[in-house]
Coordinates of C-alpha atoms in Angstrom, one line a residue:
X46 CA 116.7 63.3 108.2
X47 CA 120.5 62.7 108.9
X48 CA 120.9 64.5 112.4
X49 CA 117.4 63.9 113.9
X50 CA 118.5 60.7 116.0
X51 CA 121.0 61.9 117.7
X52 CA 119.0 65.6 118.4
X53 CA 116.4 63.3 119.6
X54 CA 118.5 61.8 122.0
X55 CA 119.3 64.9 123.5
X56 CA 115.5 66.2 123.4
X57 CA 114.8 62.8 125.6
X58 CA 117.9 64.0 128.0
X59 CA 116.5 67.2 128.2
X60 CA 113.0 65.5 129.5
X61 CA 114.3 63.1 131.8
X62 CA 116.7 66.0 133.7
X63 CA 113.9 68.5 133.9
X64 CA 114.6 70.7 137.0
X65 CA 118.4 69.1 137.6
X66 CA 121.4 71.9 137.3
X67 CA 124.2 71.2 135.9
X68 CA 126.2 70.7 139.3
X69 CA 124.2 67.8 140.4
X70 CA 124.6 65.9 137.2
X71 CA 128.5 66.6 138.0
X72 CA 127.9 65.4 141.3
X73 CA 125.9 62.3 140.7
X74 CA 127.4 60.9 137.5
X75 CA 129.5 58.5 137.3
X76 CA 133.0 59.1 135.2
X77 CA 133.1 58.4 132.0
X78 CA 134.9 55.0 131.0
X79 CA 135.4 52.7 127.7
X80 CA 132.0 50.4 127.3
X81 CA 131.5 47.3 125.7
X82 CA 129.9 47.7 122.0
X83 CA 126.2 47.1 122.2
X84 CA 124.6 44.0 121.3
X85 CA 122.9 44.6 117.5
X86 CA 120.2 42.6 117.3
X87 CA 120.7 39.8 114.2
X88 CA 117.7 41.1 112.3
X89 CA 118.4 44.7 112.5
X90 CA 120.4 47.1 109.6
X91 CA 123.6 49.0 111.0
X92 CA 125.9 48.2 113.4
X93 CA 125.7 51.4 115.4
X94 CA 124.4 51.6 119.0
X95 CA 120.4 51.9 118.2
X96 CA 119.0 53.5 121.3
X97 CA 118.5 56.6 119.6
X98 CA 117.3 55.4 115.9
X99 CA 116.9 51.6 115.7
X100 CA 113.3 52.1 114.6
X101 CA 114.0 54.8 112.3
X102 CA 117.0 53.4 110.5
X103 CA 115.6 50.0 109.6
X104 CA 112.0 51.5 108.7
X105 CA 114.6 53.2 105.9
X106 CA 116.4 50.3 105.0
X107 CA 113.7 48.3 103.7
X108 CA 111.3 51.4 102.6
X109 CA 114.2 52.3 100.4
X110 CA 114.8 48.4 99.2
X111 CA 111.0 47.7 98.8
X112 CA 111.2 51.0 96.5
X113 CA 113.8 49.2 94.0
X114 CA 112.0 46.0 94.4
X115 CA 114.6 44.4 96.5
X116 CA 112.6 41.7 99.0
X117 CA 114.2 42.4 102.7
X118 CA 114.5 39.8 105.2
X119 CA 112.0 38.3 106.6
X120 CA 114.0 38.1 109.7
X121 CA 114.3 42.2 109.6
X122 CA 110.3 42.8 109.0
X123 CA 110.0 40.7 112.1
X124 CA 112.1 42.8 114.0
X125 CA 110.6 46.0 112.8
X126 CA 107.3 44.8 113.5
X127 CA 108.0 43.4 117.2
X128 CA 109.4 46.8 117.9
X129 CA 105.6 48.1 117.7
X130 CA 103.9 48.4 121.4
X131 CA 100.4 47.3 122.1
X132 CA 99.1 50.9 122.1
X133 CA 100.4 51.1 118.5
X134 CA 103.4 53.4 119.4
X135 CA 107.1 53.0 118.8
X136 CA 109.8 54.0 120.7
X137 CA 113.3 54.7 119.0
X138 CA 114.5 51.2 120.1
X139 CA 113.4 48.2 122.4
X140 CA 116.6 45.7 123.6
X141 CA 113.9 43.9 125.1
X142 CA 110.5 43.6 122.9
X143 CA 109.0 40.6 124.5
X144 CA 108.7 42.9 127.6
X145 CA 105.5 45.0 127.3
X146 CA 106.0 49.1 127.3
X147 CA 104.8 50.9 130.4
X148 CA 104.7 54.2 132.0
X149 CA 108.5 54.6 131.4
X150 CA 108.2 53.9 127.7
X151 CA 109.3 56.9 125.6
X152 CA 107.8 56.8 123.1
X153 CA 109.0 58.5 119.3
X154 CA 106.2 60.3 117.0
X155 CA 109.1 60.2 114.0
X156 CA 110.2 56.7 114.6
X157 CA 106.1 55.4 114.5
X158 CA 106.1 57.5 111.4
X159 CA 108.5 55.8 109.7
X160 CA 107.4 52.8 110.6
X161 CA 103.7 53.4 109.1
X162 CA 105.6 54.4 105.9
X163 CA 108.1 51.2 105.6
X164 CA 104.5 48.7 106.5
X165 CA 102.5 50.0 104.6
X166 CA 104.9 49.9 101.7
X167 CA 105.4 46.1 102.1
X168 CA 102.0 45.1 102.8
X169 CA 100.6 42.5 104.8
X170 CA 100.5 45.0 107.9
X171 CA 97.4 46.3 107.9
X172 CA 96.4 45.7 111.2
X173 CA 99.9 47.0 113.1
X174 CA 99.6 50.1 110.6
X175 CA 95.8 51.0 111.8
X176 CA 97.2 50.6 115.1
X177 CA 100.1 53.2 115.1
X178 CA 98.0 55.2 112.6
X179 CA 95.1 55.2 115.8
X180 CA 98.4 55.9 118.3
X181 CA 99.5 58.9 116.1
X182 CA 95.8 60.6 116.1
X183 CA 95.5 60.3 120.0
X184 CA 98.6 62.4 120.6
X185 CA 98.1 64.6 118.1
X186 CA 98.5 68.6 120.1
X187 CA 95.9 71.1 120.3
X188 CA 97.2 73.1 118.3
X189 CA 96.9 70.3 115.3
X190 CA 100.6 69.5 115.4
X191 CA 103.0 66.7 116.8
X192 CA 105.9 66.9 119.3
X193 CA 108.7 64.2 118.6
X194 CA 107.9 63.2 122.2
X195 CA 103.9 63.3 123.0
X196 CA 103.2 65.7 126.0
X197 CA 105.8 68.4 125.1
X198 CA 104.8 71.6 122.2
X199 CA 104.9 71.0 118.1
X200 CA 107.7 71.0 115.9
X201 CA 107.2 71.5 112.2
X202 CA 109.9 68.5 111.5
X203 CA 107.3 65.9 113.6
X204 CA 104.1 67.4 112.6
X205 CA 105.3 67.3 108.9
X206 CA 106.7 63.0 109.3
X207 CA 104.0 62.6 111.0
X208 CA 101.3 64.3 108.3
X209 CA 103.6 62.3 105.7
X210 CA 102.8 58.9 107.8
X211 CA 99.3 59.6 107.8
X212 CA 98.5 60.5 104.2
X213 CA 100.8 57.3 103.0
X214 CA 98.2 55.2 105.2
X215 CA 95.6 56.5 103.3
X216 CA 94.2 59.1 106.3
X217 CA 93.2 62.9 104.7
X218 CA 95.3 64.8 106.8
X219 CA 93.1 68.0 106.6
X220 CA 90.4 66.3 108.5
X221 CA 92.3 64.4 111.4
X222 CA 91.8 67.2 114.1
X223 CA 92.5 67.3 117.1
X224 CA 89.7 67.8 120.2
X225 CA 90.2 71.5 119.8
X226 CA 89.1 71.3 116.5
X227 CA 91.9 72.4 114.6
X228 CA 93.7 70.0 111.4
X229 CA 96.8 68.6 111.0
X230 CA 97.6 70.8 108.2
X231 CA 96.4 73.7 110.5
X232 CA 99.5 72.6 112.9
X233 CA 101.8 72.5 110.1
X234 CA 101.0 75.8 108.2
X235 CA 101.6 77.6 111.5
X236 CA 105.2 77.5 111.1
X237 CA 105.5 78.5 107.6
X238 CA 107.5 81.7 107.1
X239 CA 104.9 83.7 105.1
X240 CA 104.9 87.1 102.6
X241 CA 105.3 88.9 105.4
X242 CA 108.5 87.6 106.7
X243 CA 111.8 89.2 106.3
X244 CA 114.3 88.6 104.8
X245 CA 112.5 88.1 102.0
X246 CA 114.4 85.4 101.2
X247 CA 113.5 83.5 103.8
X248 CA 109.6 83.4 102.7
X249 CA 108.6 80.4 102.1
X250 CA 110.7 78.4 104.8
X251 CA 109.5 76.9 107.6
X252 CA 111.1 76.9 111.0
X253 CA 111.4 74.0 113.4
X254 CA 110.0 76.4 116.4
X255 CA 109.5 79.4 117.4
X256 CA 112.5 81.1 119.1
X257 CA 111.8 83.8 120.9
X258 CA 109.0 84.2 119.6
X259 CA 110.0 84.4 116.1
X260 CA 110.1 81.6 113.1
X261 CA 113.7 81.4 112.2
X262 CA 114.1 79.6 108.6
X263 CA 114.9 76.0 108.7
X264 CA 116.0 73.4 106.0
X265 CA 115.5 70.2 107.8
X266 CA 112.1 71.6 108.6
X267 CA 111.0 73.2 105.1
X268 CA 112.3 69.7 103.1
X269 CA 110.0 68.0 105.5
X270 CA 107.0 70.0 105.2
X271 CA 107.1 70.5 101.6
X272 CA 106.7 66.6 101.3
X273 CA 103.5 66.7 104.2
X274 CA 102.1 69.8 102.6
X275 CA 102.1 67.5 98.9
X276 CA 100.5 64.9 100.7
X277 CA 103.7 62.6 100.1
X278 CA 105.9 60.2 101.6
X279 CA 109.7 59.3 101.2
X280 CA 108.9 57.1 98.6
X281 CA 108.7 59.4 96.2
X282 CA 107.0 58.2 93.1
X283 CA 109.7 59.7 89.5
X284 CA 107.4 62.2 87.9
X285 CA 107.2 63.5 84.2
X286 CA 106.9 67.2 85.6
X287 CA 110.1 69.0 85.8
X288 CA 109.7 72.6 86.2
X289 CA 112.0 75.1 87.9
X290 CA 110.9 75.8 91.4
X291 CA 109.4 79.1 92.4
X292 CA 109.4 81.8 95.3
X293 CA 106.3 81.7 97.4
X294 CA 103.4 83.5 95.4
X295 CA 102.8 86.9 97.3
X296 CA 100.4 88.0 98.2
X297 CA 99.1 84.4 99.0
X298 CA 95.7 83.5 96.8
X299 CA 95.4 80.9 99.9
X300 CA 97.6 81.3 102.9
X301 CA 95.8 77.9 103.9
X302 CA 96.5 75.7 101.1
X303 CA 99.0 72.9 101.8
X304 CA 99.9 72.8 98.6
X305 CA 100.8 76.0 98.1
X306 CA 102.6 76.0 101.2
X307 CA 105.0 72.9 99.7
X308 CA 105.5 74.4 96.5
X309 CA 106.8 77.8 98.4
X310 CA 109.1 75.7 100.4
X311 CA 110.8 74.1 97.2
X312 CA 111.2 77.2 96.1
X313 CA 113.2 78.4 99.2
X314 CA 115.4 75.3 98.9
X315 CA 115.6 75.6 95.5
X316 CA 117.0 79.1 96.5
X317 CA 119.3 77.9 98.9
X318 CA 120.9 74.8 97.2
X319 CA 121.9 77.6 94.0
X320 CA 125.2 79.2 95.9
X321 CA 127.1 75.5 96.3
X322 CA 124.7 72.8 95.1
X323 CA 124.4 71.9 98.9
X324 CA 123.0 72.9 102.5
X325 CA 125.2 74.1 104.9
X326 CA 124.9 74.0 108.7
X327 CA 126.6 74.6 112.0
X328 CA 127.1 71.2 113.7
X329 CA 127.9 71.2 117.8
X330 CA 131.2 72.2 118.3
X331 CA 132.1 73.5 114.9
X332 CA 132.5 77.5 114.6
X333 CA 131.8 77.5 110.8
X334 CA 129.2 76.0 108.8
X335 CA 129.7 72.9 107.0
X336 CA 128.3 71.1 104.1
X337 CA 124.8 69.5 105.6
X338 CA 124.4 66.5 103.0
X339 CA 121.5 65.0 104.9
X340 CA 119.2 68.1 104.4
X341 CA 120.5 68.2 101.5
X342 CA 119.6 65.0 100.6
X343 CA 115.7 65.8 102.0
X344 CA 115.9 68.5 99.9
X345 CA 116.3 66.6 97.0
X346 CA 113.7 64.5 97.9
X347 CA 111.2 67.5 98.4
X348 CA 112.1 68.6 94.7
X349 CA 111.3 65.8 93.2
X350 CA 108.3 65.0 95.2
X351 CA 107.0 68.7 93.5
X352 CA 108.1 68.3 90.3
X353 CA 111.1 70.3 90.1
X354 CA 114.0 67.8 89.6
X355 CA 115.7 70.9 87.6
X356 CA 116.1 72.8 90.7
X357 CA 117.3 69.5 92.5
X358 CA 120.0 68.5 89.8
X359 CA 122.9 70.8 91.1
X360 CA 122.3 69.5 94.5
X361 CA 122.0 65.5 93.4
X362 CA 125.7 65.9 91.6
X363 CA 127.2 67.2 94.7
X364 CA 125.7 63.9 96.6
X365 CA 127.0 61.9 93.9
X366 CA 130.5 63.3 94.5
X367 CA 130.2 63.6 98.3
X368 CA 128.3 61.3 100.1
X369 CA 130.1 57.8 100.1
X370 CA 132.3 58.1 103.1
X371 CA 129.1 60.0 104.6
X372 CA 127.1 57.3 104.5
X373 CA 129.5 54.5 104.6
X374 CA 127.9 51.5 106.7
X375 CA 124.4 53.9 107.6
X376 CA 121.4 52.5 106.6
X377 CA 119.3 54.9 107.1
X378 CA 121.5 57.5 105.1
X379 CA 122.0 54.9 102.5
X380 CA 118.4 54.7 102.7
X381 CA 117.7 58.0 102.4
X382 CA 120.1 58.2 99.0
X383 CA 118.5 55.3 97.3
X384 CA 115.0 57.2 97.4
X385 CA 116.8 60.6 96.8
X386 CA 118.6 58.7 93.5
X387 CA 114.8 56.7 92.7
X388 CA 112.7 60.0 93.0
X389 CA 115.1 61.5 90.6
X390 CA 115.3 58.6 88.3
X391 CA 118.9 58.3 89.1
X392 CA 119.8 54.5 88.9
X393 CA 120.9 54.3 92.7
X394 CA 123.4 50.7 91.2
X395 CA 125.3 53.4 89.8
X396 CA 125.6 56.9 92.3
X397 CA 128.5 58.1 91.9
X398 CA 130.8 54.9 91.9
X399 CA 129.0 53.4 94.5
X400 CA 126.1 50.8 94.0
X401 CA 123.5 52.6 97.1
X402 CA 121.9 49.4 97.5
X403 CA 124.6 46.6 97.5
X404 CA 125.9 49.0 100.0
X405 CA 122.7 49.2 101.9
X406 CA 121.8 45.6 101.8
X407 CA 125.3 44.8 103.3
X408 CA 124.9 46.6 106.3
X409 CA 121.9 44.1 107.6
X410 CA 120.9 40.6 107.3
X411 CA 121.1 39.5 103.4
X412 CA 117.6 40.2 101.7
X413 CA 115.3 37.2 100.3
X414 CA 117.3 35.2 97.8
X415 CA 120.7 37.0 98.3
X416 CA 124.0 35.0 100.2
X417 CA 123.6 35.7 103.6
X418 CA 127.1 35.0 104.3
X419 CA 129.0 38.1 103.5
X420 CA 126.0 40.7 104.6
X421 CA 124.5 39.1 108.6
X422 CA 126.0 40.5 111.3
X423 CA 127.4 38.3 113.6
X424 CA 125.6 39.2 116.9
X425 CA 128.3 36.6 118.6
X426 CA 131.1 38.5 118.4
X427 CA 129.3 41.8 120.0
X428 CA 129.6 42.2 123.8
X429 CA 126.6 43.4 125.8
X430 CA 126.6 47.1 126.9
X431 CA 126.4 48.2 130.4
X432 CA 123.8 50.7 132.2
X433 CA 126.7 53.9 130.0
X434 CA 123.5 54.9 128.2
X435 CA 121.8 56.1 130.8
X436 CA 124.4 58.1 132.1
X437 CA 124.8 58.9 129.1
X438 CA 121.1 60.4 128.6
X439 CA 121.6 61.8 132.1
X440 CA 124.8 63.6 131.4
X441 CA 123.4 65.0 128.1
X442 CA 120.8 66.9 129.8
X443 CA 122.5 69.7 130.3
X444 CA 123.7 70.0 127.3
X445 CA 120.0 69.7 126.4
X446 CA 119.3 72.3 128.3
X447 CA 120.6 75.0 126.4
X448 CA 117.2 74.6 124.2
X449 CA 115.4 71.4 122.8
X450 CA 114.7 73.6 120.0
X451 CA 117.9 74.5 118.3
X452 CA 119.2 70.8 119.0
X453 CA 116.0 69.2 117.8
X454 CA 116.6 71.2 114.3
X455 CA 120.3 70.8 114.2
X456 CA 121.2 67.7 112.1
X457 CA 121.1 64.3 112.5
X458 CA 118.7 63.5 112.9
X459 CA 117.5 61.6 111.8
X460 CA 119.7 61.0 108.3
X461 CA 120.5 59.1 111.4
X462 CA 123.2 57.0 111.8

């Protein structure tokens, strides 16, 4: 959930510089120059530029401190909320909410997700939950799936958020279908590695898409679907079960079960988190792999969610020791650890030397009852930006165009910045 943001913001490049070559955006762009720091809204978490994950990084901040019974602002569930469209939709982020969205709104499957999740957890939302949950359903694909921007083809990593949205709103995700009849789970099962797949190691994964027409195994996509297929959000409830993950069953007793499908995809991670305790992936730019600690982080989360906080323990001592400076001043990675540490039954006070929620809560306006004065940020002192992020967009296109795909599932994303 770490790289998905910033992925995204390529994937929206990508769709806004459809049919331009790379020598017109060189003709046509302006050059690149310092610009002033954005303007951060005063009830928003981070202090990062939110085009790309404003929605997503606050839905995490207070869905992770709702989840350790921390009360957030009131001032930051307003923002949240005004971020919501009248169609029911979110976009990544609105500078402007008291304008209404329009044809030029783009508007973000994941980001509505995670907003479903965060309201419904704090209650007294109902209405602006049925709403998105209605918005998610009508632009639900064909093919039973979600696309991180409606219109374009499925990705496991939306339809899975998406399925997680829906069955945390209290929807049966195996009988929302779309008009060509087939289910949400149908969507999602269709990018499942199966017994067929080789290596066999790789059974059991899911892959973002298809490329070439082949499913290539993917973390980001397997931790997500493992918590869709269970039928579970982020908010992953600490369960008495702790049993060591296992290999997809082959041959399959039910290639269509859901939860058969999650419990084959903890045991890929499982798998993959043995070698070093963490992911690894190749990050733009970089030659060699690196340690990925926001899958890793999912993939903690999936664990837990299926009852196999054995196979997550390597993988939660690595975060302990290596995911401070990481997450340093991100809410939603900050976010993202203090559910990691909860579903676990980790006390997220105490992570490593770092206290995951004083450290959360001080990136954003103080929550109910705390001192504002050391955690607000001062909007006063930030400078409005100029028109940079659309040239930015515009400039990033063809970079997008080398493949939405392999972007999309490179990391965050989402755990966003």
């Amino acid at each position: 959930m770490n790289v998905r943001r910033s992925a995204a913001a390529l994937a929206a490049s990508a769709v806004l510089c459809v049919g331009v070559a790379p020598a017109a955006l060189a003709d046509t762009a302006p050059p690149a120059s310092p610009s002033a720091p954005p303007v951060i809204p005063s009830g928003l978490y981070g202090k990062a530029d939110p085009t790309y994950d404003g929605v997503w990084r606050q839905s995490f901040a207070l869905l992770a401190q709702h989840t350790v019974d921390v009360e957030p602002a009131r001032q930051a569930v307003d923002w949240l909320v005004g971020q919501q469209c009248a169609t029911g939709g979110f976009a990544s982020f609105r500078p402007n909410a008291a304008a209404e969205c329009d044809a030029n709104t783009m508007y973000d499957t994941n980001a509505t997700a995670a907003a479903v999740q965060a309201l419904k957890a704090l209650g007294g939302h109902d209405a602006a939950v049925r709403k998105s949950v209605d918005w998610l359903k009508s632009v639900q694909n064909e093919d039973g799936g979600w696309s991180y921007v409606p219109g374009t083809p499925s990705d496991a990593n939306s339809t899975a958020v998406v399925i997680s949205a829906l069955a945390v709103a209290g929807e049966k995700p195996a009988e929302v279908r779309s008009k060509a009849g087939k289910s949400a789970y149908e969507g999602l099962l269709a990018f499942q590695l199966g017994c067929a797949a080789e290596p066999a190691a790789d059974r059991g994964a899911f892959a973002f898409q298809p490329a070439d027409g082949k499913l290539v195994a993917n973390a980001d996509a397997t931790a997500a679907a493992a918590l869709a297929g269970l039928g579970k959000g982020t908010a992953v409830v600490p369960s008495a079960e702790n049993t060591p993950a296992a290999p997809l069953a082959c041959p399959a007793a039910n290639a269509a079960d859901p939860v058969a499908a999650a419990q084959g995809a903890a045991g890929y991670l499982a798998e993959a988190l043995k070698k070093d305790g963490h992911l690894m992936a190749v990050t733009p730019g970089a030659d060699q792999p690196t340690p990925d600690t926001g899958n890793t982080i999912d993939a903690v989360l999936a664990l837990a969610a299926a009852g196999h906080k054995e196979s997550a323990a390597g993988a939660l001592k690595w975060l302990q020791a290596n995911s401070a400076e990481w997450s340093k001043g991100k809410p939603a990675a900050l976010g993202t650890l203090v559910l990691a540490a909860h579903a676990t039954g980790t006390d997220p006070k105490s992570f490593g030397g770092t206290d995951l929620v004083a450290a959360l809560n001080a990136t954003g306006p103080a929550p109910q009852g705390a001192d504002t004065e050391a955690t607000e940020v001062d909007s006063k002192k930030e400078k409005p930006s100029g028109g940079q992020n659309l040239w930015w967009i515009i400039g990033s296109g063809a970079a997008a165009g080398i493949g939405i795909g392999i972007l999309l599932s490179g990391r965050r994303k989402k755990n966003q910045s």
